[in-house]
CSV table of C-alpha atoms in Angstrom, one decimal:
chain,number,residue,atom,x,y,z
A,1,MET,CA,90.4,110.2,89.4
A,2,ALA,CA,92.6,113.3,89.8
A,3,PRO,CA,96.0,113.8,88.6
A,4,ASP,CA,97.9,114.0,92.2
A,5,ALA,CA,96.4,110.9,93.5
A,6,PRO,CA,98.6,108.4,94.8
A,7,VAL,CA,97.4,106.1,92.6
A,8,LEU,CA,96.1,106.2,88.9
A,9,TYR,CA,94.2,103.5,87.2
A,10,GLU,CA,93.1,103.4,83.7
A,11,ARG,CA,91.2,100.9,81.6
A,12,HIS,CA,92.7,100.5,77.7
A,13,GLY,CA,90.7,97.5,76.4
A,14,PRO,CA,91.6,94.3,78.5
A,15,LEU,CA,94.3,96.0,79.9
A,16,ALA,CA,93.9,97.7,83.5
A,17,HIS,CA,97.3,100.0,83.8
A,18,VAL,CA,97.5,100.9,87.9
A,19,THR,CA,100.3,103.4,88.3
A,20,MET,CA,102.1,104.5,91.7
A,21,ASN,CA,102.1,108.7,91.2
A,22,ARG,CA,104.1,110.0,93.8
A,23,PRO,CA,107.2,110.7,91.6
A,24,GLU,CA,108.5,113.4,93.7
A,25,TYR,CA,109.4,110.9,96.3
A,26,ARG,CA,110.3,108.2,94.0
A,27,ASN,CA,107.1,106.7,94.5
A,28,ALA,CA,107.7,105.9,98.4
A,29,GLN,CA,105.1,104.1,99.5
A,30,ASN,CA,102.7,105.8,102.2
A,31,SER,CA,99.7,104.6,103.4
A,32,ALA,CA,97.6,106.5,101.2
A,33,MET,CA,99.6,104.8,98.3
A,34,THR,CA,99.2,101.6,99.4
A,35,TYR,CA,95.4,101.5,100.4
A,36,ALA,CA,94.9,103.0,96.4
A,37,LEU,CA,96.9,100.0,95.2
A,38,ASP,CA,94.6,97.7,97.1
A,39,ALA,CA,91.4,99.6,95.9
A,40,ALA,CA,93.0,99.7,92.3
A,41,PHE,CA,93.8,96.3,92.6
A,42,TYR,CA,89.9,95.4,93.9
A,43,ARG,CA,88.7,97.7,90.9
A,44,ALA,CA,90.6,95.4,88.3
A,45,ALA,CA,89.6,92.2,89.6
A,46,ASP,CA,86.1,92.9,89.8
A,47,ASP,CA,86.1,94.3,86.3
A,48,ASP,CA,84.4,91.7,83.7
A,49,GLY,CA,86.6,93.4,80.6
A,50,VAL,CA,89.9,93.4,82.4
A,51,LYS,CA,92.3,90.5,81.5
A,52,VAL,CA,95.7,91.5,82.8
A,53,ILE,CA,97.0,94.5,84.8
A,54,VAL,CA,100.0,96.3,84.5
A,55,LEU,CA,101.7,97.8,87.6
A,56,ALA,CA,104.0,100.5,87.1
A,57,GLY,CA,105.3,103.9,88.5
A,58,THR,CA,105.3,107.6,87.3
A,59,GLY,CA,108.6,109.3,86.9
A,60,ALA,CA,112.4,108.1,87.1
A,61,HIS,CA,111.9,105.5,89.3
A,62,PHE,CA,109.1,102.1,89.9
A,63,SER,CA,109.4,102.7,93.9
A,64,ALA,CA,112.0,103.7,96.6
A,65,GLY,CA,110.0,101.5,99.0
A,66,HIS,CA,108.5,101.9,102.4
A,67,ASP,CA,108.2,105.9,103.0
A,68,ILE,CA,110.2,106.8,106.1
A,69,GLY,CA,110.6,110.1,106.1
A,70,THR,CA,108.5,112.5,103.6
A,71,PRO,CA,106.3,115.5,104.2
A,72,GLN,CA,103.2,113.1,103.6
A,73,ARG,CA,104.5,110.0,105.5
A,74,ASP,CA,101.1,108.7,107.7
A,75,ALA,CA,101.9,105.3,109.3
A,76,HIS,CA,99.7,106.6,112.0
A,77,LEU,CA,96.6,107.6,110.6
A,78,PRO,CA,93.6,105.2,110.3
A,79,PHE,CA,92.3,103.7,106.8
A,80,GLU,CA,89.6,101.4,105.5
A,81,ARG,CA,91.0,97.9,106.3
A,82,ARG,CA,90.4,94.9,104.0
A,83,ALA,CA,93.3,92.8,104.3
A,84,GLY,CA,93.3,91.3,107.3
A,85,LEU,CA,90.8,91.1,110.4
A,86,TRP,CA,93.2,92.6,112.6
A,87,TRP,CA,92.4,95.6,115.1
A,88,ASP,CA,92.5,99.3,114.1
A,89,HIS,CA,96.5,100.0,114.4
A,90,SER,CA,96.5,103.5,114.1
A,91,ASP,CA,95.9,104.7,118.0
A,92,LYS,CA,98.3,102.0,119.3
A,93,ARG,CA,102.1,102.0,120.4
A,94,GLY,CA,104.7,99.8,120.1
A,95,ALA,CA,105.1,96.3,118.9
A,96,GLU,CA,100.7,96.5,119.0
A,97,GLN,CA,100.9,99.2,116.3
A,98,ARG,CA,103.7,97.9,114.0
A,99,TYR,CA,102.7,94.3,114.3
A,100,ALA,CA,98.8,95.1,113.4
A,101,ARG,CA,100.2,97.6,110.8
A,102,GLU,CA,102.5,95.6,109.0
A,103,SER,CA,100.5,92.4,109.2
A,104,GLU,CA,97.5,94.4,107.5
A,105,VAL,CA,99.6,96.7,105.1
A,106,TYR,CA,102.4,94.8,104.1
A,107,LEU,CA,102.1,91.1,104.6
A,108,GLY,CA,98.6,90.9,104.4
A,109,MET,CA,98.1,93.4,101.2
A,110,CYS,CA,101.1,91.4,99.4
A,111,ARG,CA,99.9,87.9,100.1
A,112,ARG,CA,96.3,89.0,98.8
A,113,TRP,CA,97.7,90.6,95.8
A,114,ARG,CA,99.9,87.8,94.9
A,115,GLU,CA,96.4,85.8,94.7
A,116,LEU,CA,94.6,88.3,92.2
A,117,PRO,CA,92.9,85.9,90.1
A,118,LYS,CA,94.2,87.6,87.3
A,119,PRO,CA,98.1,87.9,85.4
A,120,VAL,CA,99.6,91.0,86.8
A,121,LEU,CA,102.8,92.4,84.9
A,122,ALA,CA,105.4,95.0,86.9
A,123,SER,CA,107.1,97.7,84.6
A,124,VAL,CA,109.8,98.6,86.3
A,125,GLN,CA,112.5,101.8,85.5
A,126,GLY,CA,114.9,102.9,88.2
A,127,ALA,CA,114.7,102.1,91.3
A,128,CYS,CA,112.8,99.0,92.8
A,129,VAL,CA,114.2,99.0,96.4
A,130,ALA,CA,113.2,97.4,99.6
A,131,GLY,CA,109.4,97.8,99.7
A,132,GLY,CA,109.3,98.2,95.9
A,133,LEU,CA,110.6,95.0,95.7
A,134,MET,CA,107.3,93.6,97.4
A,135,LEU,CA,105.0,95.4,95.1
A,136,ALA,CA,107.3,93.6,91.7
A,137,TRP,CA,107.6,90.1,93.6
A,138,VAL,CA,103.5,89.8,93.9
A,139,CYS,CA,103.6,90.4,90.1
A,140,ASP,CA,103.6,87.1,88.0
A,141,LEU,CA,106.1,88.7,85.5
A,142,ILE,CA,108.7,91.5,85.4
A,143,VAL,CA,109.6,93.6,82.8
A,144,ALA,CA,112.4,95.8,83.5
A,145,SER,CA,114.4,98.7,81.7
A,146,GLU,CA,118.2,97.9,81.4
A,147,ASP,CA,118.7,101.0,83.5
A,148,ALA,CA,116.6,99.3,86.8
A,149,PHE,CA,118.1,97.9,89.5
A,150,PHE,CA,117.0,95.7,92.8
A,151,ALA,CA,118.2,96.1,96.4
A,152,ASP,CA,116.9,95.3,100.0
A,153,PRO,CA,119.4,97.3,102.2
A,154,VAL,CA,117.3,97.0,105.3
A,155,VAL,CA,119.9,94.8,106.6
A,156,ARG,CA,121.6,98.1,107.6
A,157,MET,CA,119.0,98.4,110.5
A,158,GLY,CA,119.0,95.2,111.8
A,159,ILE,CA,116.3,93.9,109.7
A,160,PRO,CA,116.3,90.5,107.7
A,161,GLY,CA,115.0,91.8,104.6
A,162,VAL,CA,111.3,93.5,103.5
A,163,GLU,CA,108.0,92.0,105.2
A,164,PHE,CA,107.3,89.9,101.6
A,165,PHE,CA,110.1,87.7,102.7
A,166,ALA,CA,110.3,85.9,98.9
A,167,HIS,CA,114.0,86.3,98.4
A,168,PRO,CA,115.0,82.8,98.5
A,169,TRP,CA,112.1,81.7,95.8
A,170,VAL,CA,112.7,84.8,93.3
A,171,MET,CA,116.5,83.9,93.4
A,172,PRO,CA,119.0,81.0,94.4
A,173,PRO,CA,119.3,81.1,98.0
A,174,ARG,CA,122.8,82.0,97.9
A,175,VAL,CA,122.4,84.9,96.0
A,176,ALA,CA,119.5,85.8,97.9
A,177,LYS,CA,122.5,85.7,101.2
A,178,GLU,CA,124.9,87.8,99.1
A,179,PHE,CA,122.2,90.3,97.8
A,180,LEU,CA,120.8,90.9,101.6
A,181,PHE,CA,124.5,90.5,102.8
A,182,THR,CA,125.7,93.3,100.8
A,183,GLY,CA,122.6,95.5,100.1
A,184,ASP,CA,124.1,95.8,96.9
A,185,ARG,CA,121.9,97.1,93.7
A,186,MET,CA,121.5,94.1,91.3
A,187,SER,CA,121.3,95.1,87.8
A,188,ALA,CA,118.2,94.4,85.4
A,189,ARG,CA,120.6,92.1,83.5
A,190,ARG,CA,121.6,90.2,86.8
A,191,ALA,CA,118.2,89.9,87.9
A,192,HIS,CA,117.2,88.2,84.3
A,193,GLU,CA,120.2,86.0,84.6
A,194,VAL,CA,119.0,84.9,88.1
A,195,GLY,CA,115.0,84.2,86.8
A,196,MET,CA,113.5,87.2,88.8
A,197,VAL,CA,113.3,89.7,85.8
A,198,SER,CA,111.2,88.0,82.7
A,199,ARG,CA,112.5,90.4,80.1
A,200,VAL,CA,115.0,93.4,80.0
A,201,VAL,CA,114.4,96.4,77.6
A,202,PRO,CA,115.6,99.6,76.5
A,203,ARG,CA,114.4,102.5,78.7
A,204,GLY,CA,112.5,103.8,76.0
A,205,GLU,CA,110.5,100.7,75.0
A,206,LEU,CA,109.7,99.8,78.4
A,207,ALA,CA,106.0,100.8,78.2
A,208,ALA,CA,105.6,99.5,74.9
A,209,ALA,CA,107.1,96.3,75.6
A,210,THR,CA,105.2,95.4,78.6
A,211,ARG,CA,102.1,96.5,76.7
A,212,GLU,CA,102.7,94.0,74.0
A,213,LEU,CA,103.1,90.9,76.6
A,214,ALA,CA,100.5,92.0,78.6
A,215,GLU,CA,98.2,92.0,75.3
A,216,CYS,CA,99.5,88.6,73.9
A,217,ILE,CA,98.6,87.3,77.3
A,218,ALA,CA,95.0,88.9,77.2
A,219,ARG,CA,94.3,86.5,74.2
A,220,MET,CA,94.4,83.5,76.9
A,221,PRO,CA,91.0,82.6,78.0
A,222,ARG,CA,90.4,84.3,81.4
A,223,MET,CA,89.6,80.9,83.4
A,224,GLY,CA,92.5,79.1,82.1
A,225,LEU,CA,94.6,82.1,82.8
A,226,ALA,CA,93.3,82.1,86.7
A,227,LEU,CA,93.8,78.2,86.9
A,228,THR,CA,97.6,78.4,85.7
A,229,LYS,CA,98.3,81.0,87.9
A,230,ARG,CA,96.7,79.4,90.7
A,231,ALA,CA,99.0,76.3,89.7
A,232,VAL,CA,101.9,77.7,90.0
A,233,ASN,CA,101.2,79.7,93.1
A,234,GLN,CA,100.2,76.4,94.6
A,235,ALA,CA,103.8,75.0,93.7
A,236,GLU,CA,105.5,77.6,95.2
A,237,ASP,CA,103.4,77.3,98.3
A,238,LEU,CA,104.4,73.7,98.5
A,239,GLN,CA,108.1,74.8,98.1
A,240,GLY,CA,107.3,76.5,101.4
A,241,LEU,CA,106.8,80.1,100.4
A,242,HIS,CA,103.3,80.7,102.1
A,243,ALA,CA,105.2,79.2,105.5
A,244,GLY,CA,108.4,80.9,105.1
A,245,LEU,CA,106.6,84.6,104.9
A,246,ASP,CA,105.2,83.6,108.3
A,247,SER,CA,108.4,82.6,109.7
A,248,VAL,CA,110.6,85.2,108.5
A,249,PHE,CA,107.6,87.8,109.1
A,250,GLY,CA,108.2,87.3,112.8
A,251,LEU,CA,111.7,87.5,112.7
A,252,HIS,CA,111.4,90.9,110.9
A,253,HIS,CA,109.3,92.2,114.1
A,254,LEU,CA,111.9,90.9,116.5
A,255,ALA,CA,114.3,92.9,114.8
A,256,HIS,CA,111.9,96.0,115.1
A,257,ALA,CA,111.4,95.4,118.8
A,258,HIS,CA,115.3,94.8,119.3
A,259,ASN,CA,115.8,98.2,117.9
A,260,ALA,CA,113.6,99.8,119.8
A,261,GLU,CA,114.8,98.8,122.6
A,262,THR,CA,118.3,99.1,122.1
A,263,THR,CA,118.6,102.2,119.5
A,264,ALA,CA,116.8,105.6,118.8
A,265,ASP,CA,113.8,103.8,117.2
A,266,PRO,CA,112.4,100.6,115.6
A,267,LEU,CA,114.4,101.4,112.0
A,268,ALA,CA,117.8,102.1,114.0
A,269,GLY,CA,117.7,105.6,114.1
A,270,LEU,CA,117.8,105.4,110.0
A,271,ASP,CA,116.1,107.6,107.8
A,272,ALA,CA,115.8,107.8,103.8
A,273,ARG,CA,118.7,110.0,103.7
A,274,ALA,CA,121.0,107.7,106.4
A,275,MET,CA,120.0,104.8,104.3
A,276,LYS,CA,120.5,106.8,100.7
A,277,ASP,CA,124.1,107.6,102.1
A,278,ALA,CA,124.9,104.1,103.3
């Protein structure tokens, strides 16, 4: 795999390491990265030798979220589609473009990755913001460095959280409301206190601690791991996660449509710089 590929894939014994590789843009997720992640997860799922998958990001940050302004932003390009049966969105306009794209790239892929029948561990350092949360939350466990922080500031755009709206399931509802209402950063320690993060370790120990946990899990039988993951996911769905994702996805797109009618664009005229400054 080319060293400048948007996603790197390595196999080390029973572990598959899937690594986001746009460090110059804090691993912001353009479509090339998202579809490459999809291919990497398929590859790990299909490999009989892989027992556990580790998702990480190169550089100082796990992921600053969706790409809303880098020179390689490619939201309107066609890619091979496997996450859903929507028609190609790349040549459409308005809600037809946005809804079809986000049904596939965000909600569709994240929902399917959550169901991958092998344990997935997120190894999080630095920023895990907005779309970065979605990638961490589809993982079964999150190991975070002490300098990691989590935030979903998209309410600044008038949007009720990112597309994979798992907030009230990964943290208590009142904590989720404060998290969204303020857009403030949540430290790794606080994320551990509310149950969103599994372990917090010093930055220099993050990779080793994640690998140690992954190797421990990999000693379990594969079918047992798959069934246990399914059991816990089903319990979350019975608590309303699956239906909640669908219902809030509709509100998310109502917000995009409202912004498109009343402001400069579906993001209320805000770009990455404006969001960072806010």
